[in-house]
Coordinates of C-alpha atoms and ligand atoms in Angstrom, one line a residue:
M275 CA 6.0 -17.9 -19.8
T276 CA 4.6 -20.2 -17.1
E277 CA 2.8 -23.1 -18.6
M278 CA -0.9 -22.3 -17.9
R279 CA -4.4 -22.2 -19.4
I280 CA -5.0 -18.9 -21.1
I281 CA -8.4 -18.1 -22.7
A282 CA -8.0 -15.6 -25.6
S283 CA -10.5 -12.9 -26.6
A284 CA -14.1 -14.2 -26.6
G285 CA -14.8 -11.6 -29.3
V286 CA -18.0 -10.4 -27.6
A287 CA -19.3 -7.0 -28.8
L288 CA -19.2 -4.5 -25.9
P289 CA -22.2 -2.4 -25.0
T290 CA -22.3 1.4 -25.3
P291 CA -20.9 3.1 -22.1
F292 CA -23.3 3.2 -19.2
E293 CA -24.1 6.7 -17.9
A294 CA -24.1 6.6 -14.1
R295 CA -25.8 9.4 -12.1
H296 CA -26.4 10.2 -8.4
L297 CA -29.8 9.2 -7.0
I298 CA -30.8 11.9 -4.5
G299 CA -34.3 12.2 -3.1
G300 CA -35.7 10.0 -5.9
A301 CA -34.1 12.0 -8.7
W302 CA -31.2 11.0 -11.0
L303 CA -28.8 13.9 -11.0
D304 CA -25.6 15.0 -12.6
S305 CA -23.0 16.7 -10.4
A306 CA -23.7 20.4 -10.0
D307 CA -20.4 21.3 -11.6
G308 CA -20.9 18.7 -14.4
A309 CA -17.8 16.7 -13.3
V310 CA -17.6 13.1 -14.5
S311 CA -15.1 10.2 -14.2
E312 CA -14.6 7.5 -16.9
R313 CA -14.1 3.9 -16.2
Y314 CA -12.2 1.7 -18.6
S315 CA -12.4 -2.1 -18.5
P316 CA -9.3 -3.4 -16.8
A317 CA -9.3 -6.4 -19.1
H318 CA -10.3 -4.8 -22.5
G319 CA -9.2 -1.2 -22.1
T320 CA -12.5 0.0 -23.5
L321 CA -14.7 2.7 -22.0
V322 CA -17.4 1.0 -19.8
S323 CA -19.0 3.9 -18.0
V324 CA -19.1 7.6 -17.5
A325 CA -20.1 8.5 -14.0
A326 CA -21.1 11.7 -12.3
K327 CA -18.3 12.6 -10.0
G328 CA -19.8 13.9 -6.7
G329 CA -18.4 16.4 -4.4
V330 CA -19.3 17.8 -0.9
A331 CA -22.5 19.3 -2.3
E332 CA -23.8 16.0 -3.7
A333 CA -22.9 14.1 -0.5
E334 CA -24.6 16.7 1.7
A335 CA -27.7 16.7 -0.5
A336 CA -28.0 12.9 -0.3
I337 CA -27.5 13.0 3.5
G338 CA -30.2 15.7 3.7
A339 CA -32.7 13.6 1.7
A340 CA -32.0 10.4 3.7
R341 CA -32.2 12.4 7.0
A342 CA -35.5 14.0 6.1
T343 CA -37.0 10.7 4.9
F344 CA -35.9 9.0 8.1
D345 CA -37.2 11.7 10.4
A346 CA -40.6 11.9 8.6
G347 CA -41.1 8.4 10.1
D348 CA -43.2 6.8 7.3
W349 CA -40.4 4.4 6.4
A350 CA -39.0 3.9 9.9
F351 CA -42.4 3.0 11.3
S352 CA -43.6 1.1 8.3
S353 CA -44.5 -2.6 9.0
G354 CA -42.0 -5.3 8.4
A355 CA -44.5 -6.9 6.0
Y356 CA -44.5 -3.8 3.9
R357 CA -40.7 -3.6 3.8
A358 CA -40.4 -7.3 3.1
G359 CA -42.7 -7.0 0.1
I360 CA -40.4 -4.4 -1.4
L361 CA -37.2 -6.4 -0.7
L362 CA -38.8 -9.5 -2.3
R363 CA -39.7 -7.5 -5.4
V364 CA -36.1 -6.2 -5.6
A365 CA -34.9 -9.8 -5.5
D366 CA -37.1 -10.8 -8.4
L367 CA -36.0 -7.7 -10.4
I368 CA -32.3 -8.5 -9.8
E369 CA -32.9 -12.0 -11.2
A370 CA -34.8 -10.5 -14.2
H371 CA -31.9 -8.1 -14.9
L372 CA -29.1 -10.6 -14.0
D373 CA -27.4 -10.7 -17.4
R374 CA -27.3 -6.9 -17.8
I375 CA -25.9 -6.4 -14.3
A376 CA -23.4 -9.2 -14.7
L377 CA -22.0 -7.8 -17.9
L378 CA -21.4 -4.4 -16.5
E379 CA -19.9 -5.9 -13.3
T380 CA -17.5 -7.9 -15.4
L381 CA -16.5 -5.0 -17.6
E382 CA -15.9 -2.6 -14.7
S383 CA -14.1 -5.1 -12.4
G384 CA -12.4 -7.5 -14.8
K385 CA -14.0 -10.6 -13.1
P386 CA -15.2 -13.6 -15.2
I387 CA -18.7 -13.4 -16.5
S388 CA -19.7 -16.8 -15.0
Q389 CA -18.5 -15.6 -11.6
A390 CA -20.3 -12.3 -12.0
K391 CA -23.6 -14.1 -12.8
A392 CA -23.2 -16.3 -9.7
E393 CA -22.6 -13.2 -7.5
I394 CA -25.6 -11.4 -8.9
G395 CA -27.8 -14.5 -8.3
G396 CA -26.3 -14.7 -4.8
A397 CA -27.1 -11.1 -4.2
A398 CA -30.8 -11.7 -5.1
D399 CA -30.8 -14.4 -2.5
L400 CA -29.5 -11.9 0.1
W401 CA -32.4 -9.6 -0.6
R402 CA -34.8 -12.5 -0.2
Y403 CA -33.2 -13.5 3.1
A404 CA -33.3 -10.0 4.4
A405 CA -37.0 -9.8 3.5
G406 CA -37.6 -12.5 6.1
L407 CA -35.6 -10.6 8.7
A408 CA -37.8 -7.5 8.1
R409 CA -40.6 -9.3 9.8
M410 CA -38.4 -10.4 12.8
V411 CA -37.7 -7.0 14.3
H412 CA -38.5 -7.5 17.9
G413 CA -37.1 -6.9 21.4
D414 CA -37.8 -8.3 24.9
S415 CA -40.4 -7.8 27.6
H416 CA -39.7 -7.9 31.3
N417 CA -42.6 -9.1 33.4
A418 CA -40.6 -9.7 36.7
L419 CA -39.8 -6.2 37.7
G420 CA -42.5 -6.2 40.5
P421 CA -46.3 -6.1 40.5
D422 CA -46.8 -2.6 39.1
M423 CA -44.0 -2.4 36.5
L424 CA -43.7 -3.7 33.0
G425 CA -40.5 -3.3 31.0
V426 CA -40.3 -3.4 27.2
V427 CA -37.1 -3.4 25.2
L428 CA -37.8 -2.0 21.7
K429 CA -35.5 -2.6 18.7
E430 CA -35.5 0.5 16.5
P431 CA -33.7 1.4 13.3
I432 CA -30.5 3.2 14.1
G433 CA -31.4 5.9 11.6
L434 CA -29.5 7.2 8.6
V435 CA -26.6 4.9 7.6
S436 CA -23.8 5.5 5.2
L437 CA -22.8 2.4 3.2
I438 CA -19.3 2.7 1.7
C439 CA -18.4 -0.1 -0.7
P440 CA -15.2 -1.5 -2.5
W441 CA -14.6 -2.5 -6.1
N442 CA -13.9 -6.2 -5.7
F443 CA -17.6 -7.5 -5.3
P444 CA -19.6 -4.3 -6.0
F445 CA -23.1 -5.7 -6.3
L446 CA -22.6 -8.5 -3.7
I447 CA -21.2 -6.3 -1.0
V448 CA -23.9 -3.6 -1.3
S449 CA -26.4 -6.5 -1.1
Q450 CA -24.7 -7.6 2.1
K451 CA -25.5 -4.3 3.7
L452 CA -28.5 -2.5 2.1
P453 CA -31.3 -5.0 2.4
F454 CA -30.4 -5.6 6.0
A455 CA -30.4 -1.8 6.7
L456 CA -33.8 -1.5 4.9
A457 CA -35.2 -4.5 6.8
A458 CA -34.3 -2.7 10.0
G459 CA -36.1 0.5 8.8
C460 CA -33.1 2.6 8.2
T461 CA -32.6 5.1 5.4
A462 CA -29.3 5.0 3.5
V463 CA -26.7 6.9 1.4
V464 CA -24.7 4.4 -0.6
K465 CA -21.3 5.2 -2.1
P466 CA -19.9 2.5 -4.5
S467 CA -16.2 2.5 -5.4
E468 CA -15.2 5.1 -8.0
M469 CA -14.0 2.2 -10.1
T470 CA -17.3 0.3 -10.2
P471 CA -20.2 2.7 -9.9
S472 CA -22.6 1.3 -12.5
T473 CA -24.2 -1.8 -11.0
T474 CA -25.1 0.1 -7.9
C475 CA -27.0 2.6 -10.1
I476 CA -28.8 -0.3 -11.7
L477 CA -29.8 -1.4 -8.3
G478 CA -31.1 2.1 -7.6
E479 CA -33.3 1.7 -10.8
L480 CA -34.6 -1.6 -9.5
L481 CA -35.4 -0.1 -6.0
I482 CA -37.5 2.5 -7.6
E483 CA -39.3 -0.1 -9.8
A484 CA -39.9 -2.2 -6.7
G485 CA -41.8 0.7 -5.1
L486 CA -39.2 1.9 -2.6
P487 CA -40.3 5.5 -1.5
A488 CA -38.1 8.3 -2.7
G489 CA -35.3 9.3 -0.3
V490 CA -35.0 6.0 1.5
V491 CA -32.0 5.0 -0.6
N492 CA -29.7 7.6 -2.1
I493 CA -26.6 7.0 -4.1
V494 CA -23.6 9.3 -4.4
L495 CA -20.9 8.5 -6.9
G496 CA -17.3 9.7 -6.4
Y497 CA -14.1 9.3 -4.6
G498 CA -13.3 8.6 -0.9
D499 CA -12.1 12.2 -0.7
P500 CA -14.5 14.1 -0.6
V501 CA -17.6 11.9 -0.8
G502 CA -16.6 9.1 1.6
A503 CA -15.2 11.6 4.0
V504 CA -18.4 13.6 4.2
L505 CA -20.4 10.4 4.6
S506 CA -18.3 9.5 7.6
T507 CA -18.2 12.9 9.3
D508 CA -21.5 14.6 8.8
A509 CA -23.3 14.9 12.1
R510 CA -26.7 13.9 10.5
V511 CA -25.3 10.3 9.8
D512 CA -26.0 7.8 12.6
M513 CA -23.8 4.9 11.4
V514 CA -21.2 4.1 8.8
S515 CA -21.0 0.6 7.4
F516 CA -17.7 0.2 5.5
T517 CA -16.1 -2.5 3.5
G518 CA -12.7 -1.9 2.1
S519 CA -9.0 -1.7 3.1
T520 CA -7.8 -1.7 6.7
G521 CA -6.1 1.7 6.2
V522 CA -9.2 3.4 5.0
G523 CA -11.3 1.6 7.7
K524 CA -9.0 3.2 10.4
R525 CA -9.5 6.6 8.8
I526 CA -13.3 6.2 8.8
S527 CA -13.3 5.0 12.3
A528 CA -11.3 8.1 13.4
A529 CA -13.5 10.5 11.4
A530 CA -16.7 9.0 12.7
S531 CA -15.6 9.2 16.3
A532 CA -16.0 13.0 16.4
T533 CA -19.8 12.5 16.4
L534 CA -19.6 9.0 18.0
K535 CA -21.3 7.2 15.1
R536 CA -21.7 3.5 15.2
V537 CA -19.1 2.0 12.8
S538 CA -19.2 -1.4 11.2
L539 CA -16.0 -2.4 9.4
E540 CA -15.3 -5.3 7.0
L541 CA -11.6 -5.0 6.2
G542 CA -8.7 -7.0 4.8
G543 CA -7.3 -10.4 5.6
K544 CA -4.2 -12.6 5.3
N545 CA -6.1 -15.7 5.8
P546 CA -4.3 -18.9 6.9
Q547 CA -5.1 -22.5 6.0
V548 CA -3.4 -25.1 8.0
I549 CA -2.8 -28.5 6.4
F550 CA -2.1 -31.6 8.5
P551 CA -0.5 -34.7 7.1
D552 CA -3.7 -36.8 7.4
A553 CA -5.7 -34.3 5.2
D554 CA -7.1 -35.3 1.8
L555 CA -4.3 -33.5 -0.1
D556 CA -6.2 -33.6 -3.4
Q557 CA -9.2 -31.8 -2.0
A558 CA -7.0 -29.4 -0.1
A559 CA -5.0 -28.5 -3.2
D560 CA -8.1 -27.8 -5.2
A561 CA -9.6 -25.6 -2.4
I562 CA -6.3 -23.8 -2.0
A563 CA -6.2 -23.0 -5.7
F564 CA -9.8 -21.8 -5.5
G565 CA -9.0 -19.8 -2.3
V566 CA -6.1 -17.9 -3.8
Y567 CA -7.1 -17.5 -7.5
F568 CA -10.8 -16.7 -7.1
N569 CA -11.4 -13.1 -8.2
A570 CA -7.7 -13.1 -9.1
G571 CA -6.9 -13.1 -5.4
Q572 CA -8.6 -9.7 -5.0
C573 CA -10.7 -11.0 -2.3
C574 CA -10.8 -10.2 1.5
N575 CA -11.2 -14.0 2.1
S576 CA -8.3 -15.0 -0.1
G577 CA -6.7 -18.1 1.4
S578 CA -3.3 -16.5 0.6
R579 CA -1.2 -18.0 3.3
I580 CA -1.0 -21.8 3.7
I581 CA 0.8 -23.4 6.7
V582 CA 1.6 -26.9 5.7
H583 CA 3.0 -29.8 7.9
E584 CA 6.6 -30.4 6.9
D585 CA 5.9 -34.0 6.1
V586 CA 3.6 -33.1 3.2
V587 CA 4.7 -29.7 2.1
E588 CA 6.5 -31.1 -1.0
A589 CA 3.6 -33.3 -2.1
L590 CA 1.0 -30.6 -1.4
T591 CA 2.9 -27.8 -3.2
A592 CA 3.3 -30.1 -6.2
K593 CA -0.5 -30.6 -6.3
V594 CA -1.3 -26.9 -5.9
V595 CA 1.2 -26.1 -8.8
A596 CA -0.5 -28.8 -10.9
C597 CA -3.9 -27.2 -10.2
S598 CA -2.5 -23.8 -11.0
R599 CA -1.6 -24.9 -14.5
R600 CA -5.2 -26.1 -15.2
V601 CA -7.1 -23.0 -14.0
P602 CA -8.3 -21.0 -17.1
F603 CA -7.1 -17.4 -16.8
G604 CA -8.1 -14.9 -19.6
D605 CA -10.9 -13.0 -21.2
P606 CA -13.5 -12.3 -18.5
L607 CA -16.2 -12.4 -21.2
D608 CA -15.6 -16.0 -22.1
P609 CA -17.9 -18.3 -20.0
E610 CA -15.0 -20.7 -19.6
T611 CA -12.7 -18.2 -17.9
Q612 CA -12.3 -18.7 -14.2
V613 CA -9.8 -15.9 -13.4
G614 CA -9.9 -12.5 -15.1
A615 CA -7.9 -9.3 -15.0
I616 CA -6.3 -7.3 -12.2
I617 CA -8.3 -4.1 -11.3
S618 CA -5.7 -1.5 -12.3
P619 CA -2.1 -1.2 -13.6
E620 CA -1.1 0.3 -10.3
H621 CA -2.5 -2.7 -8.4
L622 CA -0.8 -5.1 -10.8
E623 CA 2.5 -3.4 -10.0
K624 CA 1.9 -3.7 -6.3
I625 CA 1.3 -7.4 -6.6
D626 CA 4.4 -7.9 -8.6
G627 CA 6.4 -5.8 -6.1
Y628 CA 5.6 -8.3 -3.3
V629 CA 6.7 -11.2 -5.4
Q630 CA 9.9 -9.6 -6.5
A631 CA 10.8 -8.4 -3.0
A632 CA 10.3 -12.0 -1.7
V633 CA 12.5 -13.4 -4.4
A634 CA 15.2 -10.8 -3.6
D635 CA 15.0 -12.0 0.0
G636 CA 15.6 -15.6 -0.9
A637 CA 12.1 -17.0 -1.6
T638 CA 11.5 -19.5 -4.4
V639 CA 8.8 -19.1 -7.0
A640 CA 7.3 -22.6 -7.7
I641 CA 5.1 -21.3 -10.5
G642 CA 4.1 -17.9 -11.9
G643 CA 5.6 -14.7 -10.7
K644 CA 4.9 -12.2 -13.4
A645 CA 2.3 -10.2 -15.3
F646 CA 1.1 -11.4 -18.7
A647 CA -1.1 -10.2 -21.6
V648 CA -4.0 -12.1 -23.2
D649 CA -4.3 -12.2 -27.0
G650 CA -6.9 -9.8 -28.2
V651 CA -7.7 -8.6 -24.7
G652 CA -5.1 -6.7 -22.8
P653 CA -2.0 -6.8 -20.5
H654 CA -3.5 -6.5 -17.0
F655 CA -3.2 -10.1 -15.9
Y656 CA -1.0 -11.8 -13.3
E657 CA 0.1 -15.4 -13.5
P658 CA -1.1 -18.0 -10.9
T659 CA 1.8 -17.7 -8.4
V660 CA 3.1 -20.0 -5.6
V661 CA 6.0 -18.8 -3.5
T662 CA 7.9 -21.1 -1.1
N663 CA 11.0 -21.0 1.1
L664 CA 9.5 -18.1 3.1
R665 CA 10.2 -16.7 6.5
P666 CA 7.0 -15.7 8.5
D667 CA 8.4 -12.2 8.8
M668 CA 8.5 -11.5 5.1
A669 CA 6.0 -9.0 3.8
I670 CA 4.5 -11.5 1.3
A671 CA 3.7 -13.8 4.2
R672 CA 2.1 -11.0 6.4
D673 CA 0.5 -8.3 4.1
E674 CA -2.6 -8.5 2.1
V675 CA -1.1 -8.9 -1.4
F676 CA -4.6 -8.9 -3.0
G677 CA -3.5 -10.9 -6.1
P678 CA -3.2 -14.5 -7.2
V679 CA -0.2 -15.1 -5.1
L680 CA 0.1 -18.0 -2.5
A681 CA 2.6 -17.8 0.4
V682 CA 3.7 -21.3 1.7
L683 CA 4.9 -21.7 5.3
T684 CA 5.6 -24.9 7.2
F685 CA 5.0 -26.3 10.7
R686 CA 5.6 -29.3 12.9
T687 CA 3.1 -29.2 15.8
L688 CA -0.5 -27.9 16.3
D689 CA 0.8 -25.3 18.7
E690 CA 3.3 -24.1 16.1
A691 CA 0.6 -24.0 13.4
L692 CA -1.7 -21.9 15.7
H693 CA 1.2 -19.6 16.6
L694 CA 1.9 -18.9 12.9
A695 CA -1.8 -18.6 12.0
N696 CA -2.4 -16.1 14.9
D697 CA 0.8 -14.2 14.3
A698 CA -0.9 -11.6 12.1
A699 CA -2.5 -8.2 12.3
Y700 CA -5.6 -9.6 10.6
G701 CA -8.2 -12.1 11.8
L702 CA -10.9 -12.4 9.0
S703 CA -11.0 -16.1 8.2
A704 CA -9.0 -19.3 8.7
G705 CA -9.1 -22.9 7.6
V706 CA -7.9 -26.3 8.7
W707 CA -7.5 -29.6 6.8
S708 CA -7.4 -32.9 8.7
R709 CA -9.4 -36.1 8.8
D710 CA -9.2 -35.9 12.6
M711 CA -12.2 -33.9 13.8
S712 CA -10.5 -33.2 17.2
T713 CA -7.6 -31.6 15.4
C714 CA -10.0 -29.5 13.4
L715 CA -12.0 -28.4 16.4
S716 CA -8.9 -27.6 18.6
F717 CA -7.7 -25.4 15.8
A718 CA -11.2 -23.8 15.2
R719 CA -11.5 -22.9 18.9
R720 CA -8.0 -21.4 19.2
V721 CA -7.5 -19.6 15.9
Q722 CA -8.2 -15.8 16.0
A723 CA -10.6 -15.4 13.1
G724 CA -14.3 -14.4 12.5
T725 CA -14.9 -17.4 10.3
V726 CA -13.3 -20.9 10.3
W727 CA -13.6 -23.5 7.6
T728 CA -12.7 -27.1 8.3
N729 CA -11.9 -29.3 5.2
T730 CA -13.4 -26.6 2.9
W731 CA -12.8 -23.0 2.0
M732 CA -15.0 -20.0 1.4
D733 CA -18.4 -21.6 1.6
G734 CA -20.9 -18.9 2.5
Y735 CA -24.6 -18.7 3.3
P736 CA -26.9 -15.7 4.0
E737 CA -27.7 -17.4 7.3
M738 CA -24.1 -17.4 8.5
P739 CA -22.7 -14.2 9.9
F740 CA -19.5 -12.9 8.4
G741 CA -16.9 -10.4 9.7
G742 CA -13.4 -10.2 11.2
V743 CA -11.5 -9.8 14.5
K744 CA -8.3 -7.8 15.1
Q745 CA -7.6 -5.5 12.2
S746 CA -10.0 -7.3 9.9
G747 CA -12.8 -5.2 11.3
Q748 CA -15.6 -5.0 13.8
G749 CA -19.3 -5.9 13.5
R750 CA -21.0 -8.7 11.5
E751 CA -22.8 -8.9 8.2
L752 CA -25.3 -11.6 7.2
G753 CA -27.4 -13.8 9.4
R754 CA -29.7 -12.2 12.0
Y755 CA -26.6 -10.3 13.2
G756 CA -26.6 -8.6 9.8
M757 CA -29.8 -6.8 10.7
E758 CA -29.0 -6.3 14.4
E759 CA -26.1 -4.1 13.3
F760 CA -28.6 -1.6 12.0
L761 CA -30.9 -1.7 15.1
E762 CA -30.8 0.4 18.3
V763 CA -32.2 -0.6 21.7
K764 CA -34.7 1.5 23.5
T765 CA -35.9 0.8 27.0
V766 CA -39.5 1.6 28.0
Q767 CA -40.5 1.2 31.6
M768 CA -44.2 1.4 32.4
R769 CA -45.8 1.8 35.8
I770 CA -49.2 0.1 35.7
G771 CA -51.1 1.8 38.5
N772 CA -50.6 5.1 40.4
T773 CA -48.1 3.4 42.6
R774 CA -45.0 5.5 42.3
A775 CA -43.5 6.3 45.7
P776 CA -42.9 10.1 46.0
W777 CA -39.3 11.2 46.1
V778 CA -40.0 14.6 47.7
S779 CA -41.5 14.5 51.1
Q780 CA -45.2 15.3 51.1
E781 CA -45.0 17.0 54.6
Ligands
LIG205 P1 -10.5 1.0 -0.3 O1 -10.4 1.0 1.2 O2 -9.5 1.7 -1.1 O3 -11.9 1.7 -0.8 C1 -13.2 1.3 -0.3 C2 -14.2 2.4 -0.4 O4 -13.8 3.4 0.5 C3 -14.3 3.0 -1.8 O5 -15.6 3.3 -2.1 C4 -13.4 4.3 -1.6 O6 -13.8 5.4 -2.5 C5 -13.8 4.7 -0.2 N1 -12.8 5.6 0.5 C6 -11.5 5.7 0.2 N2 -11.0 6.6 1.1 C7 -12.0 7.0 1.9 C8 -12.0 7.9 3.0 N3 -11.0 8.6 3.4 N4 -13.2 8.1 3.7 C9 -14.3 7.4 3.3 N5 -14.3 6.5 2.2 C10 -13.1 6.3 1.6 O7 -10.7 -0.5 -0.7 P2 -10.8 -1.2 -2.1 O8 -9.4 -1.1 -2.7 O9 -12.0 -0.6 -2.9 O10 -11.2 -2.7 -1.7 C11 -10.2 -3.6 -1.4 C12 -10.1 -3.8 0.1 O11 -11.4 -4.1 0.6 C13 -9.2 -4.9 0.5 O12 -8.4 -4.5 1.6 C14 -10.2 -6.0 0.9 O13 -9.6 -7.0 1.8 C15 -11.3 -5.2 1.5 N6 -12.5 -6.0 1.5 C16 -13.0 -6.5 2.7 C17 -14.1 -7.3 2.7 C18 -14.7 -7.9 4.0 O14 -15.9 -8.2 4.0 N7 -13.9 -8.0 5.0 C19 -14.8 -7.6 1.5 C20 -14.3 -7.1 0.3 C21 -13.1 -6.3 0.3

């Protein structure tokens, strides 16, 4: 066993399983055929929730409710002040229910409770930020089109949006989408991951309590096939906003193209951090450990690929390995735990497959490299793992492993570092470590990524847009761009007097 900090069972009594239902047109419903799916905690192996398992009928009913609500116009034409009031009440309610939401989030996802609480608090802040945006829906006016013409560019809600979400940050990611869509005046059908349905249903309860009219937000539980597929193909849907894997993102994009829906995609990453010899190696090592072990590496922003100058690779790797030994892995319910369980046994196997394939191909495991069990909890944990002696063409250095596994590559010049950083299908985020600001800025301007961090990793703010380039996606969430995604542009041209020159000869 790798020498590491393991937190054994916290001995916390688990709540009775949550019953998750669809929210359609303001009513909580079971599936018509009574189908359900059960979710067991990946850490503890206990039943956490029993969720209605939707099919085509439920997805179509939810779309029908959201479409009718949008077309009725009461919500779409409501004032920004009214919508902001509701979003602010939701933020307050999220905070009031923070502990309950965080506990379910931890039990369904395996993430540490302290992290879940921080994410739910961060989500409340997103609802508050979006409330401000709701009062900022405005376009342009054109007063220089001639003496008798006034042009107005209106911003309108795009319509009915499907929001399809993943399991790794269930409450946070729905909160990166839904309040922004509502601020714009859209109606929505939300599909959480089949593995983490419950906290989205609690959000539905809070929306009702906050006074959101029935039918504005609908929730359908179930799998990508058929629920997600219906949400991305039905002609009544105007836009799909998806966060998840690049493979599914491509399928959704293709499916949505038949009716030319707008598609916003937040997909995977294999995010590089480049470390120059003049960097503060202690700070870099700590941020690298955070970047790769946070959420057990099951994070689109995982800093899973470091590109280190040859002169400091030994010293830096030693520091990262030392940090790896001190990070507490273990029972997600213990407030001290910083890294919890892997989402499923299948995913654990996939992570290990990448490490073992690299070893078979000549790589060296500096620390970790296998699954482990936690006393009194369960077996679905993976050791903090650092893999060196890699070639850039190995799968572990190119693919999204989505586990606590760090790939270490080396470079000699800025150009070489940039080439390695950009030699990837993905382009979500990137980082650079140097005390020389011109080195940082040269890198930031030339690296192909939606977000660049200099001398830090994974800081985020509601004000700062987030999204990827290349196969990491299209479109942006957060910031004012986060609401713009859900707005359409309408041009209105108004002749002021009776001055229009006839097209048809009057003779
Ligand atoms: P996933 O792609 O397997 O599933 C995401 C969602 O899509 C789920 O709700 C799933 O039911 C649904 N789905 C599956 N097949 C579908 C289909 N054919 N049509 C419509 N919907 C379908 O992703 P996941 O395993 O839940 O999440 C992990 C992935 O998400 C990783 O690749 C990660 O990088 C990515 N992610 C990206 C961001 C970002 O902002 N860029 C954030 C978090 C996660």
